[in-house]
Short mmCIF file of C-alpha atoms in Angstrom, two decimals:
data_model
loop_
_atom_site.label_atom_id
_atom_site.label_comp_id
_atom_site.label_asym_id
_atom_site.label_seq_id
_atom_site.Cartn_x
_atom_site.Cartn_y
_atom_site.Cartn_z
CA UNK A 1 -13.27 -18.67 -5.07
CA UNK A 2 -12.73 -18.99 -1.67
CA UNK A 3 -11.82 -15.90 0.79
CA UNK A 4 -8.66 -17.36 2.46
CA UNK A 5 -6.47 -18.67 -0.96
CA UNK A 6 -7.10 -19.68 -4.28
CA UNK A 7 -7.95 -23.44 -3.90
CA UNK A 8 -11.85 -24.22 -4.42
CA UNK A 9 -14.72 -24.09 -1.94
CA UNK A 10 -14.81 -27.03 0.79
CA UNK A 11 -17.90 -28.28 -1.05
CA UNK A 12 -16.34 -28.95 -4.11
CA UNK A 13 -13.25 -30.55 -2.59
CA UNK A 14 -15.99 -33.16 -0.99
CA UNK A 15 -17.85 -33.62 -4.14
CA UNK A 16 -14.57 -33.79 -6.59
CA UNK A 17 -13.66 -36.78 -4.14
CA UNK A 18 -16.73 -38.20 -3.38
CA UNK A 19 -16.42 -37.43 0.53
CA UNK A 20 -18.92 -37.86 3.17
CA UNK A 21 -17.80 -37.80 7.15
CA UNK A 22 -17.96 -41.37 8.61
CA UNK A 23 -19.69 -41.81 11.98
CA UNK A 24 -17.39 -44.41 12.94
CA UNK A 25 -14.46 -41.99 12.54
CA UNK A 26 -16.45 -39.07 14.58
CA UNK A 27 -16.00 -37.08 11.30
CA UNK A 28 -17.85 -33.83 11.06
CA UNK A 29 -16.40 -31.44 8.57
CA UNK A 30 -16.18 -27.51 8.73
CA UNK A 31 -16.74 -25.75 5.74
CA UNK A 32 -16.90 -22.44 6.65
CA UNK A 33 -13.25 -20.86 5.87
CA UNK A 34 -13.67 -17.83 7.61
CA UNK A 35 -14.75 -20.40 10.64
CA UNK A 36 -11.66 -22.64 10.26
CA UNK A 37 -9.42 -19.54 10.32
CA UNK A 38 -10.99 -17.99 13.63
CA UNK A 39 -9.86 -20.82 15.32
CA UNK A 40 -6.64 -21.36 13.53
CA UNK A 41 -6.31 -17.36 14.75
CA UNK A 42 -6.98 -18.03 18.49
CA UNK A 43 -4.05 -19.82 18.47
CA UNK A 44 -2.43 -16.63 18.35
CA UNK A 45 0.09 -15.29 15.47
CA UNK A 46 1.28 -18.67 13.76
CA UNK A 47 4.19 -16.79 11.50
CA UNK A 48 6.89 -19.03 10.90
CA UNK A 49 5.44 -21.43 13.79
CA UNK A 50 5.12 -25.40 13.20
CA UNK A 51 1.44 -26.73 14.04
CA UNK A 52 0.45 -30.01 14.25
CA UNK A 53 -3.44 -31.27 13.28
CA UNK A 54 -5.13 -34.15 13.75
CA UNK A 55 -8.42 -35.42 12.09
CA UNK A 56 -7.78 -32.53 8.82
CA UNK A 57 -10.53 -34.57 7.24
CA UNK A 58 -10.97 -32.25 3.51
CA UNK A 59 -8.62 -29.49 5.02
CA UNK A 60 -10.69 -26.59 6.21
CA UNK A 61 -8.83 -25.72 9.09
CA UNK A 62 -5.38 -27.16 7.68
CA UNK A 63 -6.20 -24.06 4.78
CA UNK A 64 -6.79 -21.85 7.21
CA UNK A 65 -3.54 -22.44 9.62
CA UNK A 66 -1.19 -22.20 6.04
CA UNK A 67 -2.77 -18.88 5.45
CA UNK A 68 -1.74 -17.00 8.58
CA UNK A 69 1.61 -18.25 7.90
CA UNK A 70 2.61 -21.50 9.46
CA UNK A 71 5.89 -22.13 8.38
CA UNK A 72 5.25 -26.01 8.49
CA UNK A 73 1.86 -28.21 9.20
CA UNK A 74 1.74 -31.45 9.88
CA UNK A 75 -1.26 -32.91 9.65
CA UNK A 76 -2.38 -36.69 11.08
CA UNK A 77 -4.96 -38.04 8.81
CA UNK A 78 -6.20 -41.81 9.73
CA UNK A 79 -9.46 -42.07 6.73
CA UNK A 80 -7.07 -42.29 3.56
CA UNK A 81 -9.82 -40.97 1.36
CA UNK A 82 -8.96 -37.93 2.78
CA UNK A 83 -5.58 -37.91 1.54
CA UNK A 84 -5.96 -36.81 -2.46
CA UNK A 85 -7.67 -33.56 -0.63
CA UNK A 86 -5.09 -33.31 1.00
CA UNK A 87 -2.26 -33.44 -1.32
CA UNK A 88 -3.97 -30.68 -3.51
CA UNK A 89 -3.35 -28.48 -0.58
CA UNK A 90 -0.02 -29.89 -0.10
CA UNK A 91 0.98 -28.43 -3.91
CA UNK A 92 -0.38 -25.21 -3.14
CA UNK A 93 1.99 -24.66 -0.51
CA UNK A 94 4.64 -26.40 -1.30
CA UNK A 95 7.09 -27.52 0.67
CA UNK A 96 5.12 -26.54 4.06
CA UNK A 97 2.79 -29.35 4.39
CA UNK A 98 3.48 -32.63 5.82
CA UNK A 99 0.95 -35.44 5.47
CA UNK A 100 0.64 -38.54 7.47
CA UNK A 101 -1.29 -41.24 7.63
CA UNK A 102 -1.85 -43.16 10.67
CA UNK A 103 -3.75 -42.87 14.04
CA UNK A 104 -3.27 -40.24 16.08
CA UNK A 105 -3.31 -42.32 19.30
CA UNK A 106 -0.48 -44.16 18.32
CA UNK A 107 1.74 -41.18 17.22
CA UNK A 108 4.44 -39.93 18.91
CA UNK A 109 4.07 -36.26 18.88
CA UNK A 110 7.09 -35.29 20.84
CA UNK A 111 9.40 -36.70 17.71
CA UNK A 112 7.02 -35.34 15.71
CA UNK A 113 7.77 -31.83 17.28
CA UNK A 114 11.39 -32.02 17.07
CA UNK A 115 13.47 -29.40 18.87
CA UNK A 116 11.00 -26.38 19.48
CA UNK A 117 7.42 -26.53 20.93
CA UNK A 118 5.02 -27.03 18.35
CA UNK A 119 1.37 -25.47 18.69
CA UNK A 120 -1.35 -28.45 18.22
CA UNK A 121 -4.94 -26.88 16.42
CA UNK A 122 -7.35 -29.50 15.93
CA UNK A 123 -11.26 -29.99 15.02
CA UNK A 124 -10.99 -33.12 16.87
CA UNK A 125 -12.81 -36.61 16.01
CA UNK A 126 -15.36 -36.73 18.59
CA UNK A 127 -14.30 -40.57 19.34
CA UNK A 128 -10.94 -40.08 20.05
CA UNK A 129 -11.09 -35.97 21.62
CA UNK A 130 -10.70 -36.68 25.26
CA UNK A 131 -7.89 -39.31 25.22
CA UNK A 132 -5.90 -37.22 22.76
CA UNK A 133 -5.94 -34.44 25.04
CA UNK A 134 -4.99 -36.81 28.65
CA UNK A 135 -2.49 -37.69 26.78
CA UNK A 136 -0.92 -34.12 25.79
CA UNK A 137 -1.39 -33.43 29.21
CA UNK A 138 0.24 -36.06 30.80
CA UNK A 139 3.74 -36.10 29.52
CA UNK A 140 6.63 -36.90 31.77
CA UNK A 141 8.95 -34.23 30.87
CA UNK A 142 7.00 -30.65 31.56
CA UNK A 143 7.53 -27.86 30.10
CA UNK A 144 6.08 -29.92 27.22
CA UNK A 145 6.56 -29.69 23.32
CA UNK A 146 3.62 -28.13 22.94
CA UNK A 147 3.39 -24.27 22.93
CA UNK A 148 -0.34 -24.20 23.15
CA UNK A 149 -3.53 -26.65 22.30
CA UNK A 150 -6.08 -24.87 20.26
CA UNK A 151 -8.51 -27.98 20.00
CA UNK A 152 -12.23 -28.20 19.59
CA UNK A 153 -14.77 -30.13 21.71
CA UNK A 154 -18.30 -31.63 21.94
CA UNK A 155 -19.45 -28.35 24.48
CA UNK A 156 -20.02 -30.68 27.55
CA UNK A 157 -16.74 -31.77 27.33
CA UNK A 158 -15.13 -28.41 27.24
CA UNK A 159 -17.01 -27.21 29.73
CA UNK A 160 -15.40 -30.17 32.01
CA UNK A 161 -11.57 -29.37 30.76
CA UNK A 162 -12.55 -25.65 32.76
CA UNK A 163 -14.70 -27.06 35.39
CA UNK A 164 -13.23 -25.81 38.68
CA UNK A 165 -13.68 -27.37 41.98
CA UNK A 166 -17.44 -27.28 43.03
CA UNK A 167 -18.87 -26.74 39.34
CA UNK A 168 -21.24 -29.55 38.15
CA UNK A 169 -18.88 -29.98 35.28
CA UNK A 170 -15.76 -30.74 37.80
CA UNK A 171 -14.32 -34.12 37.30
CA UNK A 172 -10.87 -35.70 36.40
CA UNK A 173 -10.27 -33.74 33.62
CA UNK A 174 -10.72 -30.33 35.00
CA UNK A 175 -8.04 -31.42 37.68
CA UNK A 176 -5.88 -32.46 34.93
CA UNK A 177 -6.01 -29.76 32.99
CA UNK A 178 -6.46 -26.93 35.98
CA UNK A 179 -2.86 -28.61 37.26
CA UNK A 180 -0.64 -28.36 34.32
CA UNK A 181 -2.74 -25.44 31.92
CA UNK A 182 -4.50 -22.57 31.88
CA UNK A 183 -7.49 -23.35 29.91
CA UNK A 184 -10.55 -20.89 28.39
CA UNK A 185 -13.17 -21.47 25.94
CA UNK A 186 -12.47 -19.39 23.40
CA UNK A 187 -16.45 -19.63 21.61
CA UNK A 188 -19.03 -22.36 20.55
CA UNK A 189 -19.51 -23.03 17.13
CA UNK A 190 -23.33 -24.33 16.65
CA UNK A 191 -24.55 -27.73 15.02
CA UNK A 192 -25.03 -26.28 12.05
CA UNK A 193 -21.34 -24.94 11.07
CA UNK A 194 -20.69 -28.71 10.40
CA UNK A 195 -21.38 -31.18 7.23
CA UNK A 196 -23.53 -33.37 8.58
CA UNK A 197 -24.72 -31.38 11.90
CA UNK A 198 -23.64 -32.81 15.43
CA UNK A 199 -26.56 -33.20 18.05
CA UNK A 200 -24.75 -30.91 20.13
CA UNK A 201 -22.68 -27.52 20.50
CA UNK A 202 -18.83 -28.11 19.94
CA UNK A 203 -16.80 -25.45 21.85
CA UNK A 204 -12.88 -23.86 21.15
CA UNK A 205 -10.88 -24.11 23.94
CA UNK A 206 -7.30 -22.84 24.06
CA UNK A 207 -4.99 -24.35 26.34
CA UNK A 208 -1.46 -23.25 27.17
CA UNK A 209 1.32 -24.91 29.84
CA UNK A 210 1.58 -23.68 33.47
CA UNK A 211 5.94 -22.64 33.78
CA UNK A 212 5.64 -24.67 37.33
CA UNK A 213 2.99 -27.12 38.26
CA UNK A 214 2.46 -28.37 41.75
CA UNK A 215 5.02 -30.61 41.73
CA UNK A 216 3.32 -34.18 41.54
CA UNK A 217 3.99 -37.75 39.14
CA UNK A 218 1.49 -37.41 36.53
CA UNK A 219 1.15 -41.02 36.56
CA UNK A 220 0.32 -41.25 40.22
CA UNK A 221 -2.12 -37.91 39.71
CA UNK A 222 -3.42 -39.75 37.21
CA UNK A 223 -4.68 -43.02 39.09
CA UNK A 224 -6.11 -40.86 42.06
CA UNK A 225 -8.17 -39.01 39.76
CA UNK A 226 -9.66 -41.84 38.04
CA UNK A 227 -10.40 -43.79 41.21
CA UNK A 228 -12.05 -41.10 42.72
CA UNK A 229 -14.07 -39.71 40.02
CA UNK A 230 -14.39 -43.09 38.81
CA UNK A 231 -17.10 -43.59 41.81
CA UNK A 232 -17.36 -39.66 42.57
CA UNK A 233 -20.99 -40.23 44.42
CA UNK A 234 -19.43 -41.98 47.09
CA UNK A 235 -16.92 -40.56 49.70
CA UNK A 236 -13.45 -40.72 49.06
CA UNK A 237 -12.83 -43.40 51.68
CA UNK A 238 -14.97 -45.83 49.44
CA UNK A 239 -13.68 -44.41 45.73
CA UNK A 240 -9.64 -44.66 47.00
CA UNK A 241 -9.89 -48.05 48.84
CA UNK A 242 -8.36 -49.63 46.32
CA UNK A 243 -5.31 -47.16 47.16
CA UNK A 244 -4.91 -47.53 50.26
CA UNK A 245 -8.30 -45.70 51.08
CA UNK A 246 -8.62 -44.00 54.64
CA UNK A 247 -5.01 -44.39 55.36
CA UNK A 248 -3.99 -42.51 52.15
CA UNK A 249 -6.62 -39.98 53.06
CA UNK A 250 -5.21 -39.59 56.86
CA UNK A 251 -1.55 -39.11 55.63
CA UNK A 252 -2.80 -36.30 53.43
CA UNK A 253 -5.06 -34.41 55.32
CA UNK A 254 -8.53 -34.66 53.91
CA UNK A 255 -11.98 -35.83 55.54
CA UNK A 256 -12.67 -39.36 54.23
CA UNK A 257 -16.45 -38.39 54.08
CA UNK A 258 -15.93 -35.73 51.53
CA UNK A 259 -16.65 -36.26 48.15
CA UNK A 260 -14.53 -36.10 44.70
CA UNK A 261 -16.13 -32.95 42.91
CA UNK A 262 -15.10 -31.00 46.31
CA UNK A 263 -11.34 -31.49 46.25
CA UNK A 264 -9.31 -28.75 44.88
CA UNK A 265 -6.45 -29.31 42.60
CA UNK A 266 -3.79 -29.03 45.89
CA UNK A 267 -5.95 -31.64 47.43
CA UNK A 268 -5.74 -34.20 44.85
CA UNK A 269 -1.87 -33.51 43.79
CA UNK A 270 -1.51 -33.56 47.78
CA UNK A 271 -2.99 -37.47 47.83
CA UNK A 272 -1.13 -38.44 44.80
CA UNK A 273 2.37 -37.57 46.53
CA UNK A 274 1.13 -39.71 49.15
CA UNK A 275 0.20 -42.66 47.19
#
């Protein structure tokens, strides 16, 4: 029996439906329960909260958020051989677990989240992480629907959502991120929590909104960053020509020698109201 409910151990759920994580799905399941619910618990208390999941694969962590008391879960589940697992779950707790299938990039999670913020907790697919999360932060309307984004990363990549202005890891999505969220790593989880083992650490990182941004289109913060970190070993007057280059830089205020990694977050918000 397993320590978080009375359903049966992760290893059994995989073998009872013949279940092994696809590589072209960046599938790497948790089985540790007592794992899945210390990150289902830095989300903080989840009584009577709705949570949203993507990637639930056999339903470690989806176990682990109905436990603490998620009043509803919906989960986004694009490998359907995941889905009998999933409905098992589903009849333990009935009436609290909503399953879909489809792909998370296409899914609109504001209608999803309905009139209150939801809180998103997700082992995410490796494949798919990074755009998942540009695209939670990058809504129009801010605050958001989210509450908070408990999501796990490939460690490199959290360490970039943190990265502040100067750090090696510093790049479009720390300035992202840093502008709209306060964002920690929570704790790494090694290779070998996983069925089959990643290459690398994976990392927890919590994320939760900022009440007032610098004020800024996240569409035109956006395209800045990407130009300029999309060539971020040349100066800025080379990376943003296709913006309007050393005139953009002028009206704003910043050296056209300088570099991307040495902008702050002002800096870059400060060229996209110019653009």
């Amino acid at each position: 029996m397993s320590q978080i409910d009375d359903l049966p151990p992760l290893r059994e759920v995989l073998a009872a439906h013949d279940l092994d994580a696809k590589k072209s799905l960046g599938q790497n399941f948790l089985l540790d329960l007592n794992l899945t619910q210390k990150i289902a618990r830095t989300a903080g208390d989840l009584e009577g909260a709705h949570v949203i999941e993507v990637g639930p694969g056999p339903g470690g962590l989806t176990r682990a958020i109905l436990s603490l008391g998620a009043e509803k879960l919906t989960v986004i589940e694009r490998d359907e051989r995941c889905l009998p697992a999933l409905e098992e779950i589903a009849s333990h707790y009935p009436g609290r677990l909503e399953i879909i299938s489809g792909d998370a990039l296409k899914t609109d999670f504001a209608a999803l989240a309905g009139e209150r913020p939801v809180r998103i907790i997700s082992n995410l697919p490796y494949n798919v992480g990074t755009q998942l999360l540009v695209n939670w932060l990058l809504p129009r309307a801010w605050p958001p629907y989210w509450q908070s984004l408990t999501l796990m990363f490939q460690k490199e990549v959290a360490q970039r959502i943190v990265a502040k202005a100067g750090d090696n890891h510093y790049g479009r999505l720390g300035v992202l991120a840093g502008w709209r969220t306060e964002a920690r790593i929570a704790f790494d989880v090694p290779p070998q929590a996983f069925t089959p083992p990643p290459k690398v650490t994976s990392s927890v990182v919590h994320l939760t909104p900022r009440a007032e941004p610098l004020p800024v289109a996240a569409s035109a913060l956006a395209k800045v960053t990407q130009a300029a970190f999309g060539q971020r070993r040349k100066m800025l007057r080379q990376s943003l020509k296709s913006l309007g280059g050393e005139a953009l830089l002028a009206k704003a205020g910043i050296d056209p020698t300088r570099r991307a990694e040495t902008l702050s977050i002002a800096e870059f918000c400060e060229l996209a109201r110019n653009l």
